CSV table of C-alpha atoms and ligand atoms in Angstrom, one decimal:
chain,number,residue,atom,x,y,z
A,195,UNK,CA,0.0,0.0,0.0
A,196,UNK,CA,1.5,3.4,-0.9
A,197,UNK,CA,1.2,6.1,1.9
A,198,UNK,CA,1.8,8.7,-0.5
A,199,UNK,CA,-1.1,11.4,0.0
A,200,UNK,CA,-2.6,12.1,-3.5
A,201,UNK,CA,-1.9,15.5,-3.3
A,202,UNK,CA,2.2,14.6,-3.4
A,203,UNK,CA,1.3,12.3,-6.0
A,204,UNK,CA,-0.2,14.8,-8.1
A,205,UNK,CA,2.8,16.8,-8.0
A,206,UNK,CA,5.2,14.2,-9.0
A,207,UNK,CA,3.2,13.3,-12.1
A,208,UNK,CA,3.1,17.1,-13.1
A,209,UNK,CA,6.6,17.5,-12.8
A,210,UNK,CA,7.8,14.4,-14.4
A,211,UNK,CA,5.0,15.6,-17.4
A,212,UNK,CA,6.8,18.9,-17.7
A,213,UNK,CA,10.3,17.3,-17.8
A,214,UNK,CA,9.3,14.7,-20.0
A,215,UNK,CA,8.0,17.6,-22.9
A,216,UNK,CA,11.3,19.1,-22.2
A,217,UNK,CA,14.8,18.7,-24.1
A,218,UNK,CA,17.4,18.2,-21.3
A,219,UNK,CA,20.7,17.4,-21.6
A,220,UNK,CA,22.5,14.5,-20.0
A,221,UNK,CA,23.5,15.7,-16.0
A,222,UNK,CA,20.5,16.9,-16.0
A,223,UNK,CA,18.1,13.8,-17.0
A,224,UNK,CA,20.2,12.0,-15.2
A,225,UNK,CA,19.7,13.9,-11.9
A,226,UNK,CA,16.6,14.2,-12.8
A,227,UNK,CA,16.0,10.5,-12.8
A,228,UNK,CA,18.0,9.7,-9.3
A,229,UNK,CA,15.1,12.3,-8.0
A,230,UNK,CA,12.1,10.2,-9.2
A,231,UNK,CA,13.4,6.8,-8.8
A,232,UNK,CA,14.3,7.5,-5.4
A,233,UNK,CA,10.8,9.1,-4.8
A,234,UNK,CA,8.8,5.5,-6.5
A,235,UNK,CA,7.6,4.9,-3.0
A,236,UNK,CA,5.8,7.8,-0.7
A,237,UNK,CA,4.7,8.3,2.5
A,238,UNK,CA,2.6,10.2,4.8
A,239,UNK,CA,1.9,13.9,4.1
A,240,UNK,CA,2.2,16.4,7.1
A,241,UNK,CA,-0.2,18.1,8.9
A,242,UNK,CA,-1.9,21.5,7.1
A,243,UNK,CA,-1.6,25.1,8.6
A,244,UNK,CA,2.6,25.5,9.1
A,245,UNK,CA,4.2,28.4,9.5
A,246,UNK,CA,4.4,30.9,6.5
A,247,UNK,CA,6.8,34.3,6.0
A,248,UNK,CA,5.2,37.1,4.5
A,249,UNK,CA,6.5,36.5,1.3
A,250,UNK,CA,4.5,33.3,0.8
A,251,UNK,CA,1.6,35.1,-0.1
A,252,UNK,CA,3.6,35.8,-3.5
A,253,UNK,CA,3.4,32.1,-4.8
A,254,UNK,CA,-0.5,31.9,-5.1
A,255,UNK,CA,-1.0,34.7,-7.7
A,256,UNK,CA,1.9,33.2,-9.8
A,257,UNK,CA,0.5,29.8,-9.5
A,258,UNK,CA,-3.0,31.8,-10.7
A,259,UNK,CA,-0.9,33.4,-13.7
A,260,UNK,CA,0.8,30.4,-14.7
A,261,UNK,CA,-2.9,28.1,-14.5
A,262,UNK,CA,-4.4,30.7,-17.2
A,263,UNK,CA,-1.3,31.9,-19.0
A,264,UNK,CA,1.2,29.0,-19.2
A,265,UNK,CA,-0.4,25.8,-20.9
A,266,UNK,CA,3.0,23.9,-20.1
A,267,UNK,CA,3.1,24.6,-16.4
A,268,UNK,CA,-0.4,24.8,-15.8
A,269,UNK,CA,-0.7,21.3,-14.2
A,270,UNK,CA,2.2,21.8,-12.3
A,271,UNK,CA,0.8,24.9,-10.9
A,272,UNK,CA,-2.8,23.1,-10.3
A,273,UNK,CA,-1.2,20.2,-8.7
A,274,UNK,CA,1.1,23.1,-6.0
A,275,UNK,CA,-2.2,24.8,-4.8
A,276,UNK,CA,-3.5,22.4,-2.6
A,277,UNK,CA,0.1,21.9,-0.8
A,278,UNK,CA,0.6,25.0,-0.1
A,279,UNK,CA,-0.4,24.6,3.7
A,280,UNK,CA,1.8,21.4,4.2
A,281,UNK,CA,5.1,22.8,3.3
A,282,UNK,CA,7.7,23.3,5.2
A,283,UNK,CA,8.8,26.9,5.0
A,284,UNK,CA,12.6,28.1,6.1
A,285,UNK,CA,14.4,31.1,5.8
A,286,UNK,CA,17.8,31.4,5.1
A,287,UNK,CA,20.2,33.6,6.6
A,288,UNK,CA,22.1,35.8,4.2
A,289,UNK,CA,25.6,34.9,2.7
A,290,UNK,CA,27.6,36.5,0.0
A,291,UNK,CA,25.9,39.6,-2.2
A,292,UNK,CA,22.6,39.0,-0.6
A,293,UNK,CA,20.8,41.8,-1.2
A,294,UNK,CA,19.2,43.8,2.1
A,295,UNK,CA,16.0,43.0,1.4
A,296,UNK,CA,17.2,39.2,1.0
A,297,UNK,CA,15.5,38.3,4.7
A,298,UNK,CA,11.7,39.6,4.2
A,299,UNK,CA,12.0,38.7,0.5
A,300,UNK,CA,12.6,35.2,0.2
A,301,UNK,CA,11.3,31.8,1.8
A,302,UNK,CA,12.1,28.1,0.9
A,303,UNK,CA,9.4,26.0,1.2
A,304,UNK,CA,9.9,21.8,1.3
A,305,UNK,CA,7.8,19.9,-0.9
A,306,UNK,CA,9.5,16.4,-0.2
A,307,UNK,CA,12.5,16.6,1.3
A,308,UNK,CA,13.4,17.3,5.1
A,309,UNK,CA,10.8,18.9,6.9
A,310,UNK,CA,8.7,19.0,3.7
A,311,UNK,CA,5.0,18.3,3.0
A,312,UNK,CA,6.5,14.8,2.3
A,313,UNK,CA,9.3,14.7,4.7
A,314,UNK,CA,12.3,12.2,3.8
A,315,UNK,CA,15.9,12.5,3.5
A,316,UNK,CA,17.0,11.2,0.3
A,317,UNK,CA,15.7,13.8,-2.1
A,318,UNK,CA,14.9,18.1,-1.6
A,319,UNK,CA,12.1,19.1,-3.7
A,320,UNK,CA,10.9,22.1,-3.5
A,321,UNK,CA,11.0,26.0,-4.6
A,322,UNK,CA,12.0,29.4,-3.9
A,323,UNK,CA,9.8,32.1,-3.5
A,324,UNK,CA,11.4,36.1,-3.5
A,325,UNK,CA,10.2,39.5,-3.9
A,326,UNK,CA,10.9,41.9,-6.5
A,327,UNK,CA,14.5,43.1,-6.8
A,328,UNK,CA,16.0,40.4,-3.9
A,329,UNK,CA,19.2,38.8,-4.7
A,330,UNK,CA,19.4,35.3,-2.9
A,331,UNK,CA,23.5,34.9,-1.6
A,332,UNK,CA,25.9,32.8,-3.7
A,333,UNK,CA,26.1,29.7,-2.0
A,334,UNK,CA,27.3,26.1,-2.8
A,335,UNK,CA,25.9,22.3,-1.7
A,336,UNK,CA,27.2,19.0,-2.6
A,337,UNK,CA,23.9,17.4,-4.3
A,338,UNK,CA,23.5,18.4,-7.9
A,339,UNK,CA,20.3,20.3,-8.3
A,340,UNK,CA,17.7,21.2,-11.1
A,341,UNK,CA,15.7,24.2,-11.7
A,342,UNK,CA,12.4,24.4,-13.1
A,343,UNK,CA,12.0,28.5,-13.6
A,344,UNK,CA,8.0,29.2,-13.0
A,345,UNK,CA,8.7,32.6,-13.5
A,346,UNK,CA,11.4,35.2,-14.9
A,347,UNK,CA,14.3,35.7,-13.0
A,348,UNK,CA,18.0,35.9,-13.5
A,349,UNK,CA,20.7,32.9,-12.2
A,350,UNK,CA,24.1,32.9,-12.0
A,351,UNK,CA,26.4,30.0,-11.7
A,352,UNK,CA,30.2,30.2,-10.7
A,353,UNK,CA,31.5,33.9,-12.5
A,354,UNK,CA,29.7,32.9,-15.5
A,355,UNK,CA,27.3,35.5,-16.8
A,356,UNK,CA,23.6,36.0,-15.6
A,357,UNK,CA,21.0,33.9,-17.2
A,358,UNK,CA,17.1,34.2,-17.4
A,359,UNK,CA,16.3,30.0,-18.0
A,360,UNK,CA,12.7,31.9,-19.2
A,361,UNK,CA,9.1,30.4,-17.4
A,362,UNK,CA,9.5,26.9,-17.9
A,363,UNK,CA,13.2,26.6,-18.4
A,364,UNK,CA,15.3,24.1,-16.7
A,365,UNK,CA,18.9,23.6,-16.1
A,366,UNK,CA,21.0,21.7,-13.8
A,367,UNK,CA,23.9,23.2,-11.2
A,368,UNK,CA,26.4,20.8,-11.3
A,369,UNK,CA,28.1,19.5,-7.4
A,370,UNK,CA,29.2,22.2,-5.4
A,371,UNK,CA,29.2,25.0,-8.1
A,372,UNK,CA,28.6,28.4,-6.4
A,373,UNK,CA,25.3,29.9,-7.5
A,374,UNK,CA,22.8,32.6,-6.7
A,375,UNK,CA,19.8,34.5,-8.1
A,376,UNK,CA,18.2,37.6,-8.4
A,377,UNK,CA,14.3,38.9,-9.3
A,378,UNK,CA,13.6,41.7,-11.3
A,379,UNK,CA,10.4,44.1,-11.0
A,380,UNK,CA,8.6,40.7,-10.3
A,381,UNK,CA,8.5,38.3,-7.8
A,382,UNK,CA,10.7,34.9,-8.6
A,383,UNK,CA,9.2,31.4,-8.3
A,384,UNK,CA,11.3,28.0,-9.1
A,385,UNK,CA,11.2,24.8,-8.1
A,386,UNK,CA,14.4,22.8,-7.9
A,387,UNK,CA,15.3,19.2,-7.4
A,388,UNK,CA,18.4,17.5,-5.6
A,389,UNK,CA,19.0,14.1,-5.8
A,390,UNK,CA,20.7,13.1,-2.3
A,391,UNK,CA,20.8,14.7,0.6
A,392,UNK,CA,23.9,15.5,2.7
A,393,UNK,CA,23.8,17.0,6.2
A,394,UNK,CA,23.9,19.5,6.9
A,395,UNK,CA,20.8,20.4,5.2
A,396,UNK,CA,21.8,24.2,4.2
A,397,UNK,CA,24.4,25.9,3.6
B,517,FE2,FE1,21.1,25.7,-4.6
């Protein structure tokens, strides 16, 4: 029998559908694949009504825009709404050209993962939320990780030069490259997905 709550289920199947209609290239399908294989089996979903930041109330209007705007992402969007309440919600402290907004304009919110609406250790699923004009610190992790953009926004990944992925575009931060990202006039929503999880969680 498969504890996984529907509503996780739901959001596994929209993801995989969005990866699935996109061209990736090899690290990150392959990352991509370590995340759903080790996800085949779920379990119980947290309790509703966590603790939320401010910001939060940012993701619900872009999940609205992307449902009638964004034919692609629209299930993916759908299939967020309802686990809104059961995610665990973090703030990060701020590192390395954080912006000074970067506190009050950001919150990372576990979808599976640690603490998350499904909470396990073996994968982090989940996404970003920030205000306009917030620039998230350059930081680095072991896992690999893969971002699905749901909105604009810019990334950067070692000294490289900034890059805007575009709504719906995925790439893949190889292990321990430095990254960080910034908004625009808009608020910044991505989802990203790490295939094994070293402690300690953040850093
Ligand atoms: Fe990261």
């Amino acid at each position: 029998m498969d504890a996984r709550s529907p509503l996780v289920s739901n959001f596994i199947e929209a993801a995989r559908a969005v990866f699935s209609s996109t061209k990736l290239d090899d690290h990150t399908a392959s990352a991509l694949s370590d995340v759903f294989e080790t996800i085949t089996s779920g379990r119980p979903i947290s309790r509703a009504g966590r603790e939320t930041f401010p910001v939060c109330a940012l993701v619900e209007p872009r999940l609205d825009e992307l449902e009638r705007t964004d034919e692609g992402l629209r299930d993916v969007a759908q299939a967020m709404r309802p686990l809104l309440p059961h995610i665990g919600w973090k703030r990060r402290q701020p590192g390395k050209n954080a912006s000074d907004n970067f506190m009050d304009g950001h919150a990372t919110g576990m979808i599976i993962g640690p603490g998350g609406a499904e909470d396990r250790e073996d994968v982090w699923i989940g996404m970003t939320i920030m205000g306009p004009n917030v620039r998230y610190p350059d930081h680095s992790h072991p896992p690999e990780e893969v971002y699905l953009a749901l909105s604009n926004g810019a990334f950067r990944q070692g000294e490289n030069e900034w890059f805007d992925p575009g709504i719906g575009g995925v790439f893949h931060n190889p292990p321990g490259i430095v990254h960080g990202m910034r908004s625009g006039d808009a608020p910044m929503l991505a989802l990203w997905f790490l295939p094994i999880v070293p402690a300690p969680a953040w850093n």
